[in-house]
mmCIF file of C-alpha atoms in Angstrom:
data_model
loop_
_atom_site.group_PDB
_atom_site.id
_atom_site.type_symbol
_atom_site.label_atom_id
_atom_site.label_comp_id
_atom_site.label_asym_id
_atom_site.label_seq_id
_atom_site.Cartn_x
_atom_site.Cartn_y
_atom_site.Cartn_z
ATOM 1 C CA MET A 4 -0.008 -9.270 24.752
ATOM 2 C CA THR A 5 -3.218 -10.800 25.030
ATOM 3 C CA GLU A 6 -4.332 -14.215 26.928
ATOM 4 C CA GLY A 7 -5.117 -16.956 24.721
ATOM 5 C CA GLN A 8 -7.703 -19.520 25.574
ATOM 6 C CA ASP A 9 -4.766 -21.808 27.000
ATOM 7 C CA GLY A 10 -4.312 -19.162 29.581
ATOM 8 C CA GLU A 11 -0.939 -18.042 28.208
ATOM 9 C CA GLN A 12 0.280 -14.788 27.211
ATOM 10 C CA HIS A 13 0.582 -14.463 23.326
ATOM 11 C CA ASP A 14 2.090 -11.476 21.207
ATOM 12 C CA GLU A 15 -0.567 -9.701 18.994
ATOM 13 C CA VAL A 16 0.517 -9.565 15.346
ATOM 14 C CA TYR A 17 -0.184 -5.997 13.575
ATOM 15 C CA THR A 18 -1.391 -6.588 10.214
ATOM 16 C CA PRO A 19 -1.526 -3.142 8.276
ATOM 17 C CA PRO A 20 -4.448 -2.026 6.513
ATOM 18 C CA THR A 21 -4.744 -3.025 2.570
ATOM 19 C CA LEU A 22 -6.151 -0.530 0.410
ATOM 20 C CA THR A 23 -6.964 -0.173 -3.352
ATOM 21 C CA GLY A 24 -5.972 2.994 -5.378
ATOM 22 C CA VAL A 25 -5.063 4.336 -8.671
ATOM 23 C CA VAL A 26 -1.421 5.701 -9.699
ATOM 24 C CA ARG A 27 -2.123 9.668 -9.364
ATOM 25 C CA LYS A 28 1.387 10.746 -10.346
ATOM 26 C CA LYS A 29 4.671 9.253 -11.269
ATOM 27 C CA ALA A 30 8.190 10.654 -11.253
ATOM 28 C CA PRO A 31 9.944 8.332 -13.364
ATOM 29 C CA GLU A 32 13.404 10.053 -13.387
ATOM 30 C CA ARG A 33 13.255 9.753 -9.453
ATOM 31 C CA GLY A 34 11.531 6.270 -8.994
ATOM 32 C CA PHE A 35 8.559 7.230 -7.115
ATOM 33 C CA GLY A 36 5.090 8.162 -7.478
ATOM 34 C CA PHE A 37 1.971 8.766 -5.499
ATOM 35 C CA ILE A 38 -1.597 6.477 -5.360
ATOM 36 C CA LYS A 39 -4.946 7.947 -4.647
ATOM 37 C CA ALA A 40 -6.636 5.605 -2.528
ATOM 38 C CA GLY A 41 -10.233 4.760 -2.010
ATOM 39 C CA ASP A 42 -10.247 6.337 1.256
ATOM 40 C CA GLY A 43 -9.418 9.848 -0.443
ATOM 41 C CA ASN A 44 -5.897 9.931 0.714
ATOM 42 C CA ASP A 45 -2.473 9.983 -1.241
ATOM 43 C CA TYR A 46 0.081 7.429 -0.471
ATOM 44 C CA PHE A 47 3.595 7.627 -1.478
ATOM 45 C CA PHE A 48 5.476 4.855 -2.862
ATOM 46 C CA HIS A 49 8.920 4.088 -4.320
ATOM 47 C CA PHE A 50 9.974 1.468 -6.968
ATOM 48 C CA THR A 51 11.452 -0.725 -4.275
ATOM 49 C CA ASP A 52 7.898 -1.062 -2.874
ATOM 50 C CA LEU A 53 6.588 -3.012 -5.769
ATOM 51 C CA ILE A 54 5.918 -6.705 -5.628
ATOM 52 C CA ASN A 55 4.521 -9.604 -7.266
ATOM 53 C CA GLY A 56 5.719 -8.574 -10.614
ATOM 54 C CA ALA A 57 4.606 -5.150 -10.540
ATOM 55 C CA HIS A 58 7.428 -3.101 -12.611
ATOM 56 C CA PHE A 59 7.853 0.705 -12.046
ATOM 57 C CA GLU A 60 8.279 1.317 -15.611
ATOM 58 C CA ASP A 61 5.246 -0.403 -16.811
ATOM 59 C CA LEU A 62 2.902 1.534 -14.452
ATOM 60 C CA SER A 63 0.891 4.536 -16.061
ATOM 61 C CA GLU A 64 -1.151 7.018 -14.315
ATOM 62 C CA GLY A 65 -4.692 5.449 -13.707
ATOM 63 C CA ALA A 66 -3.336 1.888 -13.045
ATOM 64 C CA GLN A 67 -5.154 0.341 -10.259
ATOM 65 C CA LEU A 68 -3.108 -1.188 -7.171
ATOM 66 C CA ASP A 69 -3.442 -2.666 -3.780
ATOM 67 C CA PHE A 70 -1.038 -2.026 -1.118
ATOM 68 C CA GLU A 71 -0.657 -2.082 2.514
ATOM 69 C CA VAL A 72 -0.346 1.342 4.536
ATOM 70 C CA LYS A 73 3.246 1.696 5.925
ATOM 71 C CA ARG A 74 2.545 5.213 7.350
ATOM 72 C CA GLU A 75 -0.737 6.802 7.716
ATOM 73 C CA PRO A 76 -1.208 10.289 6.223
ATOM 74 C CA GLU A 77 -0.967 13.438 8.771
ATOM 75 C CA PHE A 78 -0.644 16.955 8.868
ATOM 76 C CA GLY A 79 -1.358 17.400 5.245
ATOM 77 C CA LYS A 80 1.297 15.085 4.112
ATOM 78 C CA ALA A 81 0.649 11.866 1.990
ATOM 79 C CA GLY A 82 0.964 8.680 3.606
ATOM 80 C CA ALA A 83 3.592 5.752 2.582
ATOM 81 C CA ALA A 84 2.658 2.545 0.732
ATOM 82 C CA GLN A 85 4.536 -0.972 0.873
ATOM 83 C CA ASN A 86 4.145 -4.100 -0.671
ATOM 84 C CA VAL A 87 2.285 -2.524 -3.664
ATOM 85 C CA ARG A 88 0.980 -4.774 -6.113
ATOM 86 C CA TYR A 89 -1.406 -4.709 -9.254
ATOM 87 C CA HIS A 90 -5.057 -5.036 -8.166
ATOM 88 C CA ARG A 91 -6.399 -8.434 -8.089
ATOM 89 C CA LYS A 92 -10.391 -8.559 -8.604
ATOM 90 C CA ALA A 93 -12.334 -10.887 -6.054
ATOM 91 C CA ASP A 94 -13.329 -14.230 -7.767
ATOM 92 C CA ALA A 95 -16.843 -14.212 -8.733
#
């Protein structure tokens, strides 16, 4: 909890980091894959983690995706991704 300008206590809201990466490997028969993120780490994703019109069947290796970190990589294991969606380029 933090104290706001009004002197009241407020709960802090955790916002998971959003990263961009590419599909490194896909296991179509098992419904999951791995994303190689810009931070150099791999992140596991399941087809149920896809949102905003992204379809597992349509993803190919090398496709660029944005995602939120569900679990950080540790002990040599891949992290986990959530809210995986096609990459949106910043408006110019």
